[in-house]
Short mmCIF file of N, CA and C in Angstrom, two decimals:
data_model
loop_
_atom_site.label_atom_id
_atom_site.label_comp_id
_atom_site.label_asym_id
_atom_site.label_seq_id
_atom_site.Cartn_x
_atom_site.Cartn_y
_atom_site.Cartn_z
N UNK A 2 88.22 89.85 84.88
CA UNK A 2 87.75 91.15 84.46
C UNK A 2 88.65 92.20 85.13
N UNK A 3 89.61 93.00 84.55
CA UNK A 3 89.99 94.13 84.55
C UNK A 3 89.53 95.33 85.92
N UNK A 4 89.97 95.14 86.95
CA UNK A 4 89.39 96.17 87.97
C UNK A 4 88.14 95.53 88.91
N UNK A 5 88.12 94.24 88.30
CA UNK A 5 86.88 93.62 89.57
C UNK A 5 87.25 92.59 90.21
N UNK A 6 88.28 91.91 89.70
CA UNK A 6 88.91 90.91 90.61
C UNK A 6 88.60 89.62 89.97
N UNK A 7 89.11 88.44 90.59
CA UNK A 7 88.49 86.88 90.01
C UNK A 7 86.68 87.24 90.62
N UNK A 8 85.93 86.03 89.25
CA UNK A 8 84.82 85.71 90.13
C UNK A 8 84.69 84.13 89.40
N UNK A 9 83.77 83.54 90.37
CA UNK A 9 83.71 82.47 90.56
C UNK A 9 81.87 81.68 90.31
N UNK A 10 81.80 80.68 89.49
CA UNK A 10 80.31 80.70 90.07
C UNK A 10 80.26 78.68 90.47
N UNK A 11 79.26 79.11 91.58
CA UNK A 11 79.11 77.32 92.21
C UNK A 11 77.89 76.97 91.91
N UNK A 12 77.94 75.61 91.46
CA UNK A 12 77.20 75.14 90.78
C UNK A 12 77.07 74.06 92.22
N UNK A 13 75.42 73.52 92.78
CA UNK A 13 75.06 72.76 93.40
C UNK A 13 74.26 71.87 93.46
N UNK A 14 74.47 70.82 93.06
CA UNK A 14 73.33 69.74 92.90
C UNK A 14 72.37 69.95 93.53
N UNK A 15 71.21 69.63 93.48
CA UNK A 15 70.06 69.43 94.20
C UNK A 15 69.15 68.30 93.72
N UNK A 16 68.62 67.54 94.64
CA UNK A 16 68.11 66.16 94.14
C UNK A 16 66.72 66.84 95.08
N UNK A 17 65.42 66.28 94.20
CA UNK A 17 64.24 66.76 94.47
C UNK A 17 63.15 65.26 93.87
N UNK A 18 62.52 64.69 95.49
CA UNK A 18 61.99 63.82 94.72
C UNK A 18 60.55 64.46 94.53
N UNK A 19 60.30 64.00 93.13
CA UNK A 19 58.77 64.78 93.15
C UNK A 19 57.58 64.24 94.40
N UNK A 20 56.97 65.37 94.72
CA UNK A 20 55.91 65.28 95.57
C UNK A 20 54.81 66.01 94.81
N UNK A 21 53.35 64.79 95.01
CA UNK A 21 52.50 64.96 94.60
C UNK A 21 51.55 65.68 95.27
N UNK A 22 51.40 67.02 94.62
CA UNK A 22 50.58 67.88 95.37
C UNK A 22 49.35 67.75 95.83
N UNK A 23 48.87 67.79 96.81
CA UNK A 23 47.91 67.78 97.97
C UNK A 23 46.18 68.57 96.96
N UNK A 24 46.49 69.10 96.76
CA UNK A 24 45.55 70.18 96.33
C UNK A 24 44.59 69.76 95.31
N UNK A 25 43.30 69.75 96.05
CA UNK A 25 42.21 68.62 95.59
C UNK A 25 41.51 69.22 94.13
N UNK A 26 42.30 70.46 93.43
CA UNK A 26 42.44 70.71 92.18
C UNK A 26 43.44 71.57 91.75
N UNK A 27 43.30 72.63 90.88
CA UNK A 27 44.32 72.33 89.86
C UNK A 27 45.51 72.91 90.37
N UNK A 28 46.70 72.64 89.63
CA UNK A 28 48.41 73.29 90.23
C UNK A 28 47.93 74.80 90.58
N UNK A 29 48.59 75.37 91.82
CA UNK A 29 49.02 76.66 92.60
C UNK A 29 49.74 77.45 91.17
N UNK A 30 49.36 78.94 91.10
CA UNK A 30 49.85 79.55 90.41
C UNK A 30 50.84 80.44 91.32
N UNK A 31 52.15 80.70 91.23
CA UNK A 31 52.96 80.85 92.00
C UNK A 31 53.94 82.38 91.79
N UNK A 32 53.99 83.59 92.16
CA UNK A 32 54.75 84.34 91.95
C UNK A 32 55.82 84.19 93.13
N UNK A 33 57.49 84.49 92.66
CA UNK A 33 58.26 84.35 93.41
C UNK A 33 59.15 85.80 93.12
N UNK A 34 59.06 86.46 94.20
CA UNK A 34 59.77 88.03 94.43
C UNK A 34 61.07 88.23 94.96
N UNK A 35 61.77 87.53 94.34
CA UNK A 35 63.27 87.62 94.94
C UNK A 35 64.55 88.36 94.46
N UNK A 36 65.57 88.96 94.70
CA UNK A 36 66.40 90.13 93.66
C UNK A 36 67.37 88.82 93.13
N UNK A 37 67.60 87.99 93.81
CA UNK A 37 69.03 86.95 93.48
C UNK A 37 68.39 85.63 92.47
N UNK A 38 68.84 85.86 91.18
CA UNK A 38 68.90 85.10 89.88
C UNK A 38 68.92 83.79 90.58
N UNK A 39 69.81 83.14 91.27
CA UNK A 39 70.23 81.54 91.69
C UNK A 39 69.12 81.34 92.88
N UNK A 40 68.59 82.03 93.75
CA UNK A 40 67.19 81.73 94.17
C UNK A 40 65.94 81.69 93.38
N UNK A 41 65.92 82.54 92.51
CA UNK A 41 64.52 82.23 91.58
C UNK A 41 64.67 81.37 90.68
N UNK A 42 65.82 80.85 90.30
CA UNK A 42 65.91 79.66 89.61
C UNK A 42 65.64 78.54 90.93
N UNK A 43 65.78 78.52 91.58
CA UNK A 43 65.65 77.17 92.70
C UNK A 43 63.99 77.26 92.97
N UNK A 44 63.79 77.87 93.14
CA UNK A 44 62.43 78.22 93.42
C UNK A 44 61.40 77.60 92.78
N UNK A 45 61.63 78.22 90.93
CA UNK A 45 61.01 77.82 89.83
C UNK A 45 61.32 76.32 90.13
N UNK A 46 62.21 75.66 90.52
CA UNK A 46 62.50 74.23 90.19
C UNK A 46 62.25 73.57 91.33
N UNK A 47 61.48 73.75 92.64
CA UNK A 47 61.17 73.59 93.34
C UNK A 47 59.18 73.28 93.31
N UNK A 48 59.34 74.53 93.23
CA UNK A 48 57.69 74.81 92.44
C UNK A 48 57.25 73.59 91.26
N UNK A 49 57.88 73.67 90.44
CA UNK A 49 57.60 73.02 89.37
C UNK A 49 57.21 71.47 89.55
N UNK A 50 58.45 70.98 90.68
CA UNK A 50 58.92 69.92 91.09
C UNK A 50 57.43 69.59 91.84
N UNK A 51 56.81 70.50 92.21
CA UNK A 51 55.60 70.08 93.26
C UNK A 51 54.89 70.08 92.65
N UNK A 52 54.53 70.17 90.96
CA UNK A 52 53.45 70.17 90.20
C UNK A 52 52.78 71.46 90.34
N UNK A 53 53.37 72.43 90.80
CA UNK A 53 52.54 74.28 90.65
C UNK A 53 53.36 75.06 89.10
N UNK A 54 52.75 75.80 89.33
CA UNK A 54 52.92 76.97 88.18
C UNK A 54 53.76 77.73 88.79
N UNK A 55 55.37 78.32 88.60
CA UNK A 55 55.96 79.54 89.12
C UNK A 55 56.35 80.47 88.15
N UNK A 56 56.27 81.45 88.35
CA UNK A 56 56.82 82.86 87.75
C UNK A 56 57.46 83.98 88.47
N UNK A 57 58.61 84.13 87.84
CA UNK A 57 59.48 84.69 89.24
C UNK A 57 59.42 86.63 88.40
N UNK A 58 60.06 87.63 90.01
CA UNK A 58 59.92 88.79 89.91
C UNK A 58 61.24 89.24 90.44
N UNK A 59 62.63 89.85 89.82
CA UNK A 59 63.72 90.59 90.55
C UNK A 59 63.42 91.34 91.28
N UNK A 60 62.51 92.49 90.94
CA UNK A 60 61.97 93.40 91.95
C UNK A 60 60.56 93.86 91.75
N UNK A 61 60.59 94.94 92.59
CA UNK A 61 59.25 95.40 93.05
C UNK A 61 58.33 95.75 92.23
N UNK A 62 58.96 96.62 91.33
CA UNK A 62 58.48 96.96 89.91
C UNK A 62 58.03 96.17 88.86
N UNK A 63 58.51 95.30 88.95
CA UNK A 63 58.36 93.67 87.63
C UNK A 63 57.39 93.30 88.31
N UNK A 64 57.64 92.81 90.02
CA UNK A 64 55.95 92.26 90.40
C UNK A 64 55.14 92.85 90.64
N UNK A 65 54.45 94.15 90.35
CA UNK A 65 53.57 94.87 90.15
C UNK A 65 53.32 94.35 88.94
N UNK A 66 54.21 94.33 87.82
CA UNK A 66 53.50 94.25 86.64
C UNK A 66 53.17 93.47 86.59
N UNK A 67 53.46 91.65 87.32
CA UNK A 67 52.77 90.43 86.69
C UNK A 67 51.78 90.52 87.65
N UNK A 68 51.49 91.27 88.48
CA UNK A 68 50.41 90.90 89.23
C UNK A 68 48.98 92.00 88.54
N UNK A 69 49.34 92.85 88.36
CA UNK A 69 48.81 93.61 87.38
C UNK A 69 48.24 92.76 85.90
N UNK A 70 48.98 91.88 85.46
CA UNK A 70 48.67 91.09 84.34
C UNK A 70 48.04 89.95 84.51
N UNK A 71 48.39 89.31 85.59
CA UNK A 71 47.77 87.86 85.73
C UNK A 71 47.52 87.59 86.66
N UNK A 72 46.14 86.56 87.37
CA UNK A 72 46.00 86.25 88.28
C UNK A 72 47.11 85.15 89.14
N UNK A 73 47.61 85.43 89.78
CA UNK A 73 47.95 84.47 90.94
C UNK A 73 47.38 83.89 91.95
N UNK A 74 47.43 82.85 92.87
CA UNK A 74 47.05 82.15 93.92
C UNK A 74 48.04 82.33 94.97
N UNK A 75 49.36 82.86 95.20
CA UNK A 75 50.28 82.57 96.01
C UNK A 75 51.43 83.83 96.01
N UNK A 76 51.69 84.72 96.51
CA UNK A 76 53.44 85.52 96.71
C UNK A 76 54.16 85.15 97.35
N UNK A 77 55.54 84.47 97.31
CA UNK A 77 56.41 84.61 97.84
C UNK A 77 57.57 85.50 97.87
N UNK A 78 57.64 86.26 98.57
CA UNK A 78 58.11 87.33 98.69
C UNK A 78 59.61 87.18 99.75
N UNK A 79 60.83 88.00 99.21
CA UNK A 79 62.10 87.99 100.16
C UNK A 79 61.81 89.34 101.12
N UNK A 80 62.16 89.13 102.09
CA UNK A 80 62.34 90.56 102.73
C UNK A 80 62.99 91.91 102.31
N UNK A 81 64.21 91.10 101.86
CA UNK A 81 65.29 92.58 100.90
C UNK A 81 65.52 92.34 99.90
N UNK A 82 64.83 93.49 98.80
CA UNK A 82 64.75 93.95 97.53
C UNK A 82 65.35 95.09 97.06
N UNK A 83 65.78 95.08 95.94
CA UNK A 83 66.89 96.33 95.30
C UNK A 83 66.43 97.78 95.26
N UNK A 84 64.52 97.70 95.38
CA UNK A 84 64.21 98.92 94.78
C UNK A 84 62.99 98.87 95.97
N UNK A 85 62.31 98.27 97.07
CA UNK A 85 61.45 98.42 98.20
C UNK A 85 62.01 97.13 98.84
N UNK A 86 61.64 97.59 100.11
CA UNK A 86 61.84 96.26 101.06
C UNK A 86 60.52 95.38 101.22
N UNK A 87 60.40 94.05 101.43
CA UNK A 87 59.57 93.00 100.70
C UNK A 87 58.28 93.54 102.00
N UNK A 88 58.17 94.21 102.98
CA UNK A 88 56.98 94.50 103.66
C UNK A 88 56.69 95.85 103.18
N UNK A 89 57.28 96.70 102.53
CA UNK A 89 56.58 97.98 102.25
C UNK A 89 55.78 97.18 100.81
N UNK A 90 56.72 96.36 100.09
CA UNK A 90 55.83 95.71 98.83
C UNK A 90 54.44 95.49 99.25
N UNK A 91 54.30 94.85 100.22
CA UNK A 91 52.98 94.33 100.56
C UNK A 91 51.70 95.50 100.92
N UNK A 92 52.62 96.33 101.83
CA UNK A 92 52.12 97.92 101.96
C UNK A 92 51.16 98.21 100.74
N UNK A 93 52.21 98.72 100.02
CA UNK A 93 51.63 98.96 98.89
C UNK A 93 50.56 98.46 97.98
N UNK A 94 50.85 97.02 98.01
CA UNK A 94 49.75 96.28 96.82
C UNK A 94 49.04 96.27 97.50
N UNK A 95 48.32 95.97 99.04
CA UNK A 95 47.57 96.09 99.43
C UNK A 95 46.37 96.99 99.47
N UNK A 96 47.22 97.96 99.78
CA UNK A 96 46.87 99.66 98.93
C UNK A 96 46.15 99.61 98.01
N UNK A 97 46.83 99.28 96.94
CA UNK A 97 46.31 99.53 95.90
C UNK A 97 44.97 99.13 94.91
N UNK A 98 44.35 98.28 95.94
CA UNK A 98 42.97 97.84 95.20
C UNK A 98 42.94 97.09 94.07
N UNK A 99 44.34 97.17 93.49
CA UNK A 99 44.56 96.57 91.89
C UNK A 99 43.52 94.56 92.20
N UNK A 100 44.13 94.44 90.92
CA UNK A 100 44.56 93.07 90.73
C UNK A 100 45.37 92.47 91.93
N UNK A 101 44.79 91.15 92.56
CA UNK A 101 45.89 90.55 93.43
C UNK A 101 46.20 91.48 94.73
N UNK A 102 45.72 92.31 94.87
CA UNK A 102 45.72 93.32 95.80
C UNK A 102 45.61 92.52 97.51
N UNK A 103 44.35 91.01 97.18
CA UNK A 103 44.28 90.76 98.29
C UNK A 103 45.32 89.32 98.36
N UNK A 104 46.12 88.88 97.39
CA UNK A 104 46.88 87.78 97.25
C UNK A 104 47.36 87.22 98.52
N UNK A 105 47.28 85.74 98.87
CA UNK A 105 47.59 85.07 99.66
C UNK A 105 49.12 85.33 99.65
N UNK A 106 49.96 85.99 100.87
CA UNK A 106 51.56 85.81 100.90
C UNK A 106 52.03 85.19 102.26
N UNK A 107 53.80 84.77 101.15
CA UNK A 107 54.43 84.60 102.42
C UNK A 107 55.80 84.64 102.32
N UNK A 108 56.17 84.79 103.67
CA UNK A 108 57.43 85.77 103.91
C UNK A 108 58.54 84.66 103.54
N UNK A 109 59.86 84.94 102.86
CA UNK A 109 61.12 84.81 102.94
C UNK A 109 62.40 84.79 102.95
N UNK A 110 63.32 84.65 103.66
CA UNK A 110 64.48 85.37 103.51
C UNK A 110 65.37 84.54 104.50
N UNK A 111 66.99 84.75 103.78
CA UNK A 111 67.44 83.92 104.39
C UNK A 111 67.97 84.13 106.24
N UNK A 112 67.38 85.35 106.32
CA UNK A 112 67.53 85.75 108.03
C UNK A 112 66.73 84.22 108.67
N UNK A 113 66.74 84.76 110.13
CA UNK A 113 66.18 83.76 111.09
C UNK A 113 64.88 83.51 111.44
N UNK A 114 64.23 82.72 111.36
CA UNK A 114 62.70 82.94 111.19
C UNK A 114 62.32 84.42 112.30
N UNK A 115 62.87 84.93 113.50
CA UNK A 115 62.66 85.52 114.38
C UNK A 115 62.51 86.72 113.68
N UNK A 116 63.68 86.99 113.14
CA UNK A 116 63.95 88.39 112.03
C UNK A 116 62.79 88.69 111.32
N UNK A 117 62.50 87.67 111.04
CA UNK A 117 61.54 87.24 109.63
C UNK A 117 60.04 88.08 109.82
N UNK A 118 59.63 87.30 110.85
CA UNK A 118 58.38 87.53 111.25
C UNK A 118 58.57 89.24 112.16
N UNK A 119 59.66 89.35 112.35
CA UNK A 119 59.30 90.69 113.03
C UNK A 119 59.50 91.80 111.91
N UNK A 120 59.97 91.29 111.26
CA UNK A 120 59.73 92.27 109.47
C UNK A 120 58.89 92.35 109.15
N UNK A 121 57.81 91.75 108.94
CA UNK A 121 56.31 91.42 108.80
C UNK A 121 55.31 91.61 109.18
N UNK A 122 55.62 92.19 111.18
CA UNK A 122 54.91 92.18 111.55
C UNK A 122 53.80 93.20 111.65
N UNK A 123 52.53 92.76 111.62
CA UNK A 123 51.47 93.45 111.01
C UNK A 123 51.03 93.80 109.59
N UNK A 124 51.91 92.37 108.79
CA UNK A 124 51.05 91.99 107.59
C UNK A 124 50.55 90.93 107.98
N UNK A 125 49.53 91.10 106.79
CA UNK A 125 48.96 89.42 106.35
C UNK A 125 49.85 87.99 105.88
N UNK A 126 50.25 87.54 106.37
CA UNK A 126 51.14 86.94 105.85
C UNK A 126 50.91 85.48 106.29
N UNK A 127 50.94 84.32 105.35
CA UNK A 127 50.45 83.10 105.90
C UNK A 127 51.38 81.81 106.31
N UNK A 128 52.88 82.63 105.87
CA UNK A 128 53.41 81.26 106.37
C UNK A 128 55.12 81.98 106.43
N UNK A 129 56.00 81.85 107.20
CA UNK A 129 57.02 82.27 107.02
C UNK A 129 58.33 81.01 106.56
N UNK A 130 59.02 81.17 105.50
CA UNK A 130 60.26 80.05 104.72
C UNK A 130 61.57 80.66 105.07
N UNK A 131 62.33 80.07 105.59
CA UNK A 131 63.89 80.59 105.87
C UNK A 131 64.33 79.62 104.86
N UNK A 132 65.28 80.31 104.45
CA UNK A 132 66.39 80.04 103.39
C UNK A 132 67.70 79.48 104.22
N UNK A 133 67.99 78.01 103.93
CA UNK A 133 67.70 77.23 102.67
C UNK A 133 66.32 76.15 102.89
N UNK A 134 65.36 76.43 101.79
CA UNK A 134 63.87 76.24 102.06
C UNK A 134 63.71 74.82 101.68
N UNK A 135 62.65 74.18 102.72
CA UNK A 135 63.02 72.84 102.98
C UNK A 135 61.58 72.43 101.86
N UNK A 136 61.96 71.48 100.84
CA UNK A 136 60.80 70.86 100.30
C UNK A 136 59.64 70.98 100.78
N UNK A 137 59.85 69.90 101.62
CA UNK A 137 58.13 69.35 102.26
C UNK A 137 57.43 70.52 102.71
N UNK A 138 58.49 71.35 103.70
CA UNK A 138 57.49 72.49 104.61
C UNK A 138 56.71 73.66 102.90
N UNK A 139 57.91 73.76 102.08
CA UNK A 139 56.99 74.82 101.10
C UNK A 139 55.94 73.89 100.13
N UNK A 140 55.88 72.89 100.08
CA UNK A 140 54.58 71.57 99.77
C UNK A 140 53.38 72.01 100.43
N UNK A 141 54.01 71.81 101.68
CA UNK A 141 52.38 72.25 102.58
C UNK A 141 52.01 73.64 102.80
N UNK A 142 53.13 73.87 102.44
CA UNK A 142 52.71 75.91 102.58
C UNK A 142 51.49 76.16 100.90
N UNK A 143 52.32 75.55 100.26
CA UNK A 143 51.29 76.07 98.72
C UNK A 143 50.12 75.30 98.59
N UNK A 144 50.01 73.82 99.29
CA UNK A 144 48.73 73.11 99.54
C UNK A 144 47.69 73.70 100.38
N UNK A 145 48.17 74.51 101.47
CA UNK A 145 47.34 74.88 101.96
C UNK A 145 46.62 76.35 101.52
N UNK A 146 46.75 76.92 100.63
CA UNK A 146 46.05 78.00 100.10
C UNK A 146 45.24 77.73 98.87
N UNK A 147 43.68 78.22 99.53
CA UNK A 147 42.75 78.00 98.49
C UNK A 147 42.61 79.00 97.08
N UNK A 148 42.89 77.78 95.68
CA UNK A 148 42.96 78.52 94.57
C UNK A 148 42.26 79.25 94.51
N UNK A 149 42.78 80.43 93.68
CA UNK A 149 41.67 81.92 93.79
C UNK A 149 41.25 81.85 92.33
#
């Protein structure tokens, strides 16, 4: 492209053996709040892979609206977003009394869990995921929240 330079895109296997979800009924309904396209695709295929429901959000604005539209059981949320940062998000919906207002979340981003949680700190937040997010630990993170 003319004025932007080479670009390049990497393509990475990922082998995922299915794990049978824990959850003594039905699949986790799953919103995933992340700005980067190649994480919410991993995500979705992660999710899926565990037998949950995912539906992903670029930004702040889009997940207002699906949360506004549909019930969820679960947010996973990145810390840095294009249009709010992922703890004022929470700010806010919290706020807002809406729909999902009181939604089970949890924090992630590819900082250091230390970062993580001190971004957070003084939300509700039930489990913190550093990137690159390990199967099993986000298994037991979505098993352990009771469907709403």
């Amino acid at each position: 492209v003319p004025g932007r330079g080479p670009t390049a895109t990497l393509y990475v296997p990922v082998v995922i053996d299915p794990i049978v979800p824990t959850r003594a009924t039905r699949p986790a309904r799953v919103l995933v709040l992340d700005d980067h396209d190649g994480q919410r695709r991993l995500m979705q295929t992660l999710i899926g892979a565990l037998g949950h429901q995912c539906e992903t959000a670029e930004n702040a604005s889009m997940a207002l609206q699906r949360l506004n539209a549909h019930d969820y059981d679960l947010l996973l949320i990145d810390r840095r977003l294009p249009d709010m940062a992922g703890p004022m998000f929470l700010t806010v919906l919290r706020a807002s009394g809406r729909r999902n207002a009181d939604i089970p979340a949890v924090a992630f981003s590819g900082d250091d869990r230390g970062a993580l949680e001190a971004a957070f700190a003084g939300h509700d937040i039930r489990a913190f995921i550093t990137k690159p997010v390990d199967p099993a630990y986000l298994a037991s993170v979505i098993a352990a929240v009771d469907p709403r």
